[in-house]
Coordinates of C-alpha atoms in Angstrom, one line a residue:
M196 CA 8.8 -13.0 -4.0
Q197 CA 7.0 -14.2 -0.9
R198 CA 3.9 -16.3 -1.3
T199 CA 1.8 -14.3 1.1
P200 CA -1.8 -13.0 1.0
Q201 CA -0.5 -9.4 0.9
T202 CA 1.7 -10.1 -2.1
L203 CA -1.2 -11.6 -3.9
L204 CA -3.3 -8.5 -3.2
L205 CA -0.6 -6.3 -4.6
F206 CA -0.2 -8.2 -7.8
M207 CA -4.0 -8.5 -8.4
T208 CA -4.3 -4.8 -7.9
F209 CA -1.5 -4.1 -10.4
V210 CA -3.2 -6.3 -13.0
M211 CA -6.6 -4.7 -12.5
S212 CA -5.3 -1.2 -12.7
L213 CA -3.1 -1.9 -15.8
V214 CA -5.9 -3.5 -17.8
F215 CA -8.7 -1.2 -16.7
S216 CA -6.7 2.0 -17.2
V217 CA -6.0 1.1 -20.8
W218 CA -9.6 0.3 -21.5
Q219 CA -10.7 3.6 -19.8
V220 CA -8.3 6.0 -21.5
L221 CA -8.9 4.6 -25.0
L222 CA -12.7 4.3 -24.7
N223 CA -13.9 7.7 -25.9
N224 CA -11.6 7.8 -28.9
F225 CA -12.4 4.2 -29.8
V226 CA -16.2 4.5 -29.7
I227 CA -16.1 7.7 -31.8
D228 CA -13.4 6.6 -34.3
Q229 CA -14.5 3.0 -34.8
A230 CA -18.1 2.8 -33.8
Q231 CA -19.3 6.3 -34.5
F232 CA -21.1 6.6 -31.1
T233 CA -23.4 9.5 -30.4
G234 CA -23.7 11.2 -27.0
A235 CA -26.8 9.1 -26.3
Q236 CA -25.0 5.8 -27.0
I237 CA -22.0 6.6 -24.8
G238 CA -24.5 7.5 -22.1
I239 CA -26.1 4.1 -22.4
L240 CA -22.7 2.4 -22.4
Q241 CA -21.7 4.2 -19.2
S242 CA -25.0 3.3 -17.5
L243 CA -24.6 -0.3 -18.5
R244 CA -21.1 -0.2 -17.1
E245 CA -22.4 0.8 -13.7
I246 CA -25.2 -1.8 -13.4
P247 CA -22.9 -4.6 -12.3
G248 CA -21.6 -2.3 -9.5
F249 CA -25.2 -1.7 -8.4
L250 CA -25.7 -5.5 -8.4
A251 CA -22.5 -6.2 -6.5
F252 CA -24.5 -7.6 -3.6
T253 CA -25.1 -10.8 -5.7
A254 CA -21.4 -11.6 -5.0
I255 CA -22.4 -13.1 -1.7
F256 CA -24.5 -15.8 -3.6
V257 CA -21.5 -16.7 -5.7
L258 CA -19.5 -17.3 -2.5
L259 CA -21.9 -20.2 -1.8
L260 CA -20.0 -22.0 -4.6
L261 CA -16.5 -20.5 -4.7
K262 CA -14.0 -19.4 -2.1
E263 CA -13.2 -15.7 -2.2
Q264 CA -9.6 -16.0 -3.4
K265 CA -10.7 -18.2 -6.4
F266 CA -13.6 -15.8 -7.1
A267 CA -11.3 -12.8 -7.1
L268 CA -9.0 -14.4 -9.7
I269 CA -11.9 -15.6 -11.9
S270 CA -13.4 -12.0 -11.8
L271 CA -10.0 -10.6 -12.7
A272 CA -9.8 -13.0 -15.6
L273 CA -13.3 -11.9 -16.8
L274 CA -12.1 -8.3 -16.7
C275 CA -9.0 -9.2 -18.8
I276 CA -11.1 -11.2 -21.4
G277 CA -13.6 -8.3 -21.7
V278 CA -10.9 -5.8 -22.4
A279 CA -9.0 -8.2 -24.8
I280 CA -12.0 -8.7 -27.1
T281 CA -13.2 -5.0 -27.0
G282 CA -11.4 -4.1 -30.2
V283 CA -12.9 -7.1 -32.0
F284 CA -16.4 -5.8 -31.8
P285 CA -16.4 -2.1 -32.9
Q286 CA -20.2 -2.0 -33.2
V287 CA -22.8 -0.6 -30.8
I288 CA -24.2 -3.9 -29.6
G289 CA -20.7 -5.5 -29.5
L290 CA -19.3 -2.7 -27.3
Y291 CA -22.3 -2.9 -25.0
L292 CA -21.8 -6.6 -24.5
T293 CA -18.0 -6.4 -24.0
T294 CA -18.4 -3.5 -21.6
I295 CA -20.9 -5.6 -19.5
L296 CA -18.5 -8.5 -19.5
M297 CA -15.6 -6.3 -18.5
S298 CA -17.7 -4.5 -15.8
V299 CA -18.9 -7.7 -14.2
G300 CA -15.3 -8.8 -13.8
F301 CA -14.2 -5.4 -12.5
H302 CA -17.0 -4.9 -10.0
Y303 CA -17.0 -8.4 -8.6
Y304 CA -13.2 -8.2 -8.3
E305 CA -13.3 -4.9 -6.5
T306 CA -15.9 -6.2 -4.1
I307 CA -14.0 -9.4 -3.2
N308 CA -10.6 -7.5 -3.2
Q309 CA -11.9 -5.1 -0.5
S310 CA -13.2 -8.0 1.5
L311 CA -10.0 -10.0 1.3
T312 CA -7.9 -6.9 2.3
L313 CA -9.9 -6.4 5.4
Q314 CA -9.7 -10.1 6.3
W315 CA -6.0 -10.8 5.5
V316 CA -4.4 -7.6 6.8
D317 CA -4.1 -6.9 10.6
K318 CA -6.1 -3.8 11.8
A319 CA -3.0 -1.9 12.8
Q320 CA -1.5 -2.3 9.3
T321 CA -4.6 -1.9 7.1
A322 CA -4.3 1.9 6.5
P323 CA -0.6 1.8 5.5
F324 CA -1.2 -1.3 3.4
M325 CA -4.1 0.3 1.6
G326 CA -1.9 3.3 0.9
K327 CA 0.6 0.9 -0.6
L328 CA -2.2 -0.6 -2.8
L329 CA -3.0 2.9 -4.1
A330 CA 0.7 3.3 -5.0
W331 CA 0.8 0.0 -6.9
K332 CA -2.5 1.0 -8.6
S333 CA -1.0 4.3 -9.7
A334 CA 2.2 2.6 -11.0
A335 CA 0.1 0.2 -13.0
A336 CA -2.0 3.0 -14.5
L337 CA 1.2 4.9 -15.5
S338 CA 2.5 1.7 -17.1
G339 CA -0.7 1.4 -19.1
Y340 CA -0.4 5.0 -20.3
A341 CA 3.2 4.4 -21.2
S342 CA 2.3 1.3 -23.2
I343 CA -0.3 3.2 -25.2
W344 CA 2.2 6.0 -26.0
L345 CA 4.8 3.4 -27.1
L346 CA 2.6 0.9 -29.0
M347 CA 0.1 3.3 -30.5
G348 CA 2.2 6.4 -30.9
Y349 CA 5.6 4.9 -31.9
F350 CA 4.6 1.5 -33.4
E351 CA 1.2 2.8 -34.6
L352 CA -0.7 -0.3 -33.5
D353 CA -4.5 -0.2 -34.0
Y354 CA -7.1 -0.3 -31.1
I355 CA -7.7 -4.1 -31.7
W356 CA -4.1 -4.9 -31.0
M357 CA -3.7 -2.5 -28.1
Y358 CA -6.8 -4.0 -26.3
G359 CA -5.8 -7.5 -27.3
L360 CA -2.2 -7.3 -26.0
I361 CA -3.1 -5.7 -22.7
G362 CA -6.0 -8.0 -22.1
C363 CA -4.1 -11.1 -22.9
L364 CA -1.1 -9.9 -20.8
G365 CA -3.4 -9.4 -17.9
L366 CA -4.9 -12.9 -18.4
V367 CA -1.5 -14.6 -18.5
M368 CA -0.6 -12.8 -15.2
V369 CA -3.8 -14.0 -13.6
I370 CA -3.1 -17.6 -14.7
L371 CA 0.4 -17.3 -13.3
M372 CA -0.9 -16.0 -10.0
A373 CA -3.4 -18.8 -9.7
G374 CA -0.6 -21.3 -10.1
Y375 CA 2.0 -19.6 -8.0
F376 CA 0.1 -18.7 -4.9
P377 CA -1.5 -21.3 -2.6
Q378 CA -5.0 -21.2 -1.4
F379 CA -4.8 -19.1 1.8
E380 CA -6.9 -20.0 4.7
Q381 CA -9.5 -17.5 6.0
K382 CA -9.2 -16.5 9.6
Q383 CA -12.9 -16.4 10.0
P384 CA -15.6 -18.2 8.0
Q385 CA -17.8 -15.7 6.2
H386 CA -21.6 -15.4 6.3
K387 CA -23.1 -16.4 3.0
K388 CA -26.1 -14.2 3.1
I389 CA -27.0 -10.5 2.7
I390 CA -26.4 -8.7 5.9
L391 CA -27.7 -5.2 7.0
R392 CA -26.9 -4.4 10.6
K393 CA -28.1 -1.4 12.6
N394 CA -24.7 -0.9 14.2
Y395 CA -23.2 -0.4 10.7
W396 CA -25.5 2.4 9.7
L397 CA -22.9 5.1 9.9
Y398 CA -20.6 3.1 7.6
Y399 CA -23.4 2.6 5.1
L400 CA -24.2 6.4 5.1
L401 CA -20.5 7.4 4.7
T402 CA -20.3 4.9 1.8
F403 CA -23.3 6.3 0.0
L404 CA -22.2 9.9 0.4
S405 CA -18.7 9.0 -0.8
G406 CA -20.2 7.4 -4.0
A407 CA -22.3 10.5 -4.6
R408 CA -19.4 12.9 -4.3
R409 CA -17.1 10.8 -6.4
Q410 CA -19.7 10.8 -9.3
I411 CA -19.7 14.6 -9.3
F412 CA -15.9 14.6 -9.5
M413 CA -15.7 11.9 -12.1
V414 CA -18.5 13.1 -14.4
F415 CA -18.5 16.9 -14.1
A416 CA -15.1 18.0 -12.9
G417 CA -13.3 16.7 -16.1
F418 CA -16.2 17.8 -18.3
M419 CA -15.9 21.4 -16.9
M420 CA -12.2 21.4 -17.8
V421 CA -13.0 20.7 -21.4
E422 CA -16.2 22.7 -21.8
K423 CA -15.3 25.8 -19.8
F424 CA -11.5 26.0 -20.2
G425 CA -11.0 24.2 -23.5
Y426 CA -8.5 21.6 -22.2
T427 CA -7.2 19.3 -25.0
V428 CA -6.9 15.5 -24.8
T429 CA -3.2 15.9 -24.2
E430 CA -3.7 18.3 -21.3
I431 CA -6.4 16.1 -19.7
T432 CA -4.1 13.1 -20.0
S433 CA -1.4 15.2 -18.4
L434 CA -3.7 15.8 -15.4
F435 CA -4.3 12.1 -15.1
L436 CA -0.6 11.5 -15.1
I437 CA 0.0 14.1 -12.4
N438 CA -2.7 12.6 -10.3
Y439 CA -1.3 9.1 -10.5
L440 CA 2.3 10.3 -9.9
I441 CA 1.1 12.1 -6.7
N442 CA -0.7 9.0 -5.6
L443 CA 2.3 6.9 -6.4
F444 CA 4.5 8.9 -4.0
F445 CA 2.0 10.1 -1.4
A446 CA -0.6 7.3 -1.0
P447 CA 1.6 5.3 1.4
T448 CA 2.1 8.4 3.5
I449 CA -1.6 9.0 3.6
G450 CA -2.1 5.4 4.8
R451 CA 0.4 6.0 7.6
I452 CA -1.3 9.3 8.6
I453 CA -4.6 7.5 8.9
S454 CA -3.0 4.9 11.1
R455 CA -1.5 7.7 13.3
I456 CA -4.3 10.2 13.7
G457 CA -7.3 7.9 13.3
E458 CA -10.3 7.8 11.0
R459 CA -12.3 10.7 12.6
R460 CA -9.6 13.3 12.2
T461 CA -8.6 12.0 8.7
L462 CA -12.1 12.2 7.3
T463 CA -12.7 15.6 8.9
I464 CA -9.6 16.9 7.0
E465 CA -10.9 15.3 3.8
Y466 CA -14.4 16.6 4.0
V467 CA -13.4 20.2 4.9
G468 CA -11.0 20.1 2.0
L469 CA -13.7 18.8 -0.4
M470 CA -16.1 21.5 0.7
L471 CA -13.5 24.1 -0.2
V472 CA -12.7 22.3 -3.5
F473 CA -16.3 21.9 -4.7
T474 CA -17.2 25.5 -3.8
S475 CA -14.1 26.7 -5.7
Y476 CA -15.2 24.6 -8.7
A477 CA -18.4 26.6 -8.8
L478 CA -16.5 29.9 -8.7
V479 CA -13.2 29.3 -10.6
E480 CA -12.5 31.4 -13.7
Q481 CA -8.8 30.5 -14.3
A482 CA -7.8 27.3 -16.1
E483 CA -4.6 26.9 -14.1
L484 CA -6.5 27.1 -10.8
A485 CA -9.1 24.6 -12.0
A486 CA -6.3 22.2 -12.8
A487 CA -4.9 22.6 -9.3
L488 CA -8.3 22.0 -7.8
Y489 CA -8.6 18.8 -9.9
V490 CA -5.3 17.5 -8.6
I491 CA -6.2 18.4 -4.9
D492 CA -9.6 16.8 -5.3
H493 CA -8.0 13.5 -6.5
L494 CA -5.5 13.5 -3.6
L495 CA -8.2 14.1 -1.0
F496 CA -10.2 11.1 -2.2
A497 CA -7.2 8.9 -1.3
M498 CA -8.2 9.6 2.4
A499 CA -11.4 7.6 1.8
I500 CA -9.3 4.6 2.9
A501 CA -10.3 5.7 6.4
I502 CA -13.9 4.6 5.7
K503 CA -12.8 1.0 5.1
T504 CA -10.5 0.9 8.1
Y505 CA -13.3 2.3 10.3
F506 CA -15.5 -0.5 9.2
Q507 CA -12.8 -3.1 9.8
K508 CA -12.5 -1.9 13.4
I509 CA -16.2 -2.0 14.2
A510 CA -17.2 -5.2 12.2
D511 CA -17.7 -8.7 13.3
P512 CA -15.0 -10.5 11.2
K513 CA -17.6 -12.9 9.9
D514 CA -19.6 -10.0 8.4
V515 CA -16.8 -8.6 6.1
A516 CA -17.6 -10.4 2.8
A517 CA -21.3 -9.9 3.0
T518 CA -21.0 -6.3 4.1
M519 CA -18.5 -5.4 1.3
S520 CA -20.9 -6.7 -1.3
V521 CA -23.8 -4.7 0.1
S522 CA -21.7 -1.6 0.6
F523 CA -20.5 -1.7 -3.1
T524 CA -24.2 -1.7 -4.1
I525 CA -24.9 1.2 -1.7
N526 CA -21.9 3.1 -3.2
H527 CA -23.3 2.6 -6.7
I528 CA -26.9 3.8 -6.0
A529 CA -25.5 7.3 -6.6
A530 CA -23.7 6.2 -9.8
V531 CA -27.0 5.1 -11.4
V532 CA -29.0 8.2 -10.4
I533 CA -26.7 11.3 -10.0
P534 CA -25.1 11.6 -13.5
A535 CA -28.5 11.7 -15.2
L536 CA -30.2 14.1 -12.7
L537 CA -27.3 16.5 -12.4
G538 CA -26.6 16.3 -16.1
L539 CA -30.0 18.0 -16.6
L540 CA -29.2 20.6 -13.9
W541 CA -25.8 21.2 -15.6
L542 CA -27.7 22.6 -18.7
Y543 CA -29.1 25.4 -16.5
S544 CA -26.4 25.9 -13.8
P545 CA -23.1 24.2 -13.6
Q546 CA -22.4 26.1 -10.4
A547 CA -25.4 24.5 -8.8
V548 CA -24.0 21.0 -9.6
F549 CA -20.8 21.7 -7.7
M550 CA -22.6 23.4 -4.8
I551 CA -24.6 20.2 -4.4
G552 CA -21.2 18.5 -4.2
T553 CA -20.3 20.9 -1.3
G554 CA -23.6 19.9 0.3
F555 CA -22.6 16.2 0.1
A556 CA -19.2 17.0 1.6
F557 CA -20.9 18.9 4.5
C558 CA -23.2 15.9 5.2
S559 CA -20.1 13.7 5.2
L560 CA -18.4 16.0 7.6
I561 CA -21.3 15.7 10.1
C562 CA -21.1 11.9 9.8
A563 CA -17.4 11.9 10.3
R564 CA -17.7 13.7 13.6
L565 CA -19.9 10.8 14.8
I566 CA -17.0 8.4 14.5
P567 CA -15.4 7.6 17.9
M568 CA -11.7 8.3 18.4
E569 CA -11.3 4.6 19.0
P570 CA -14.0 2.7 17.1
Q571 CA -14.6 -0.9 18.0
P572 CA -17.5 -3.3 18.3
G573 CA -20.0 -1.8 20.7
N574 CA -18.5 1.7 20.1
E575 CA -19.5 2.2 16.4
F576 CA -20.5 5.9 16.7
T577 CA -20.6 8.7 19.3
T578 CA -23.3 11.2 20.0
E579 CA -24.0 13.5 22.9
W580 CA -26.9 11.3 23.9
K581 CA -24.8 8.2 23.8
N582 CA -22.0 9.9 25.8
T583 CA -24.5 11.1 28.4
T584 CA -26.0 7.7 28.7
S585 CA -22.6 6.2 29.2
L586 CA -21.7 8.7 32.0
E587 CA -25.0 8.0 33.7
N588 CA -24.3 4.3 33.6
K589 CA -20.8 4.8 35.1
A590 CA -22.3 7.0 37.8
Q591 CA -24.7 4.3 38.8

């Protein structure tokens, strides 16, 4: 095993996905069986879970004290500790507190991980490498599901042991990584302040719209499967398994496709596909077709890698860490607002919720068409006005 930055990124991604997937898949059963949660309490817990993501911009202040690599490992350790102790506190307040601890680690890790990926991986290799990261993430999630089936199904372990074992396993792996990998040097010193630049506006907008669409998928697509078509826990879990298996085999290919055809064409394909999927969600009446749409939806979201590679190509290398922290907050603005607002609309018209998703995808498509074929600093977006001005300058 080579001691390279890319290897470290792969192993950190594996640990994160393994630990978080176990926490996520057990959550609903645990809070109902052990803590007797009501719908209001699970809603509060999910809102609390998203707050650290909304506050991800504060990561830039932590970087005044810690280097990014060390910060990523500490954040990953917090995630593991939060998951490990979840089963120890099967009460409302206890679950709120462990969820916040887990979420702080998760969201800080994701922020720094994205930053390190864009700094450590060459531009020409970023899309294929991110596809590989998705494959490792899927493999880890599948391992987590298998461990639940084995330990809770076959050995009949309780929640406290399942959470404890996976959390402690993840923590041990983090400690081993901290000792095994050296401190890698950064190619460019990073700005240690909040940065919002005019020439990144298109990236900010694509990030916000991506967060809005993803919330509709995560919150309402799965809910529709259960409410409208009566999918059981086993059937929903099977859909998750299918999604991760597809990502395991096809995510690296998607990364190579992005590298070959570019961000503009890739995102155009994604958003046209998502418009069709969200519109179909609003009209679908067959359970099997709804399941197929769910799988296609999940696969299309893998193409969102292109948003990050677009930013890498247009960014000043010194802006990466600060911009990643800000963009994570932008992405989570929708996570705080959309579930509550569209949840009320769902009571009156589930179809309208998905048509709003179609609208978000259409707006994203318009933004994608503003990405140049060859984005770079000074060529962050393209418009007819900009092209006309450029031609006039050349003529002069």
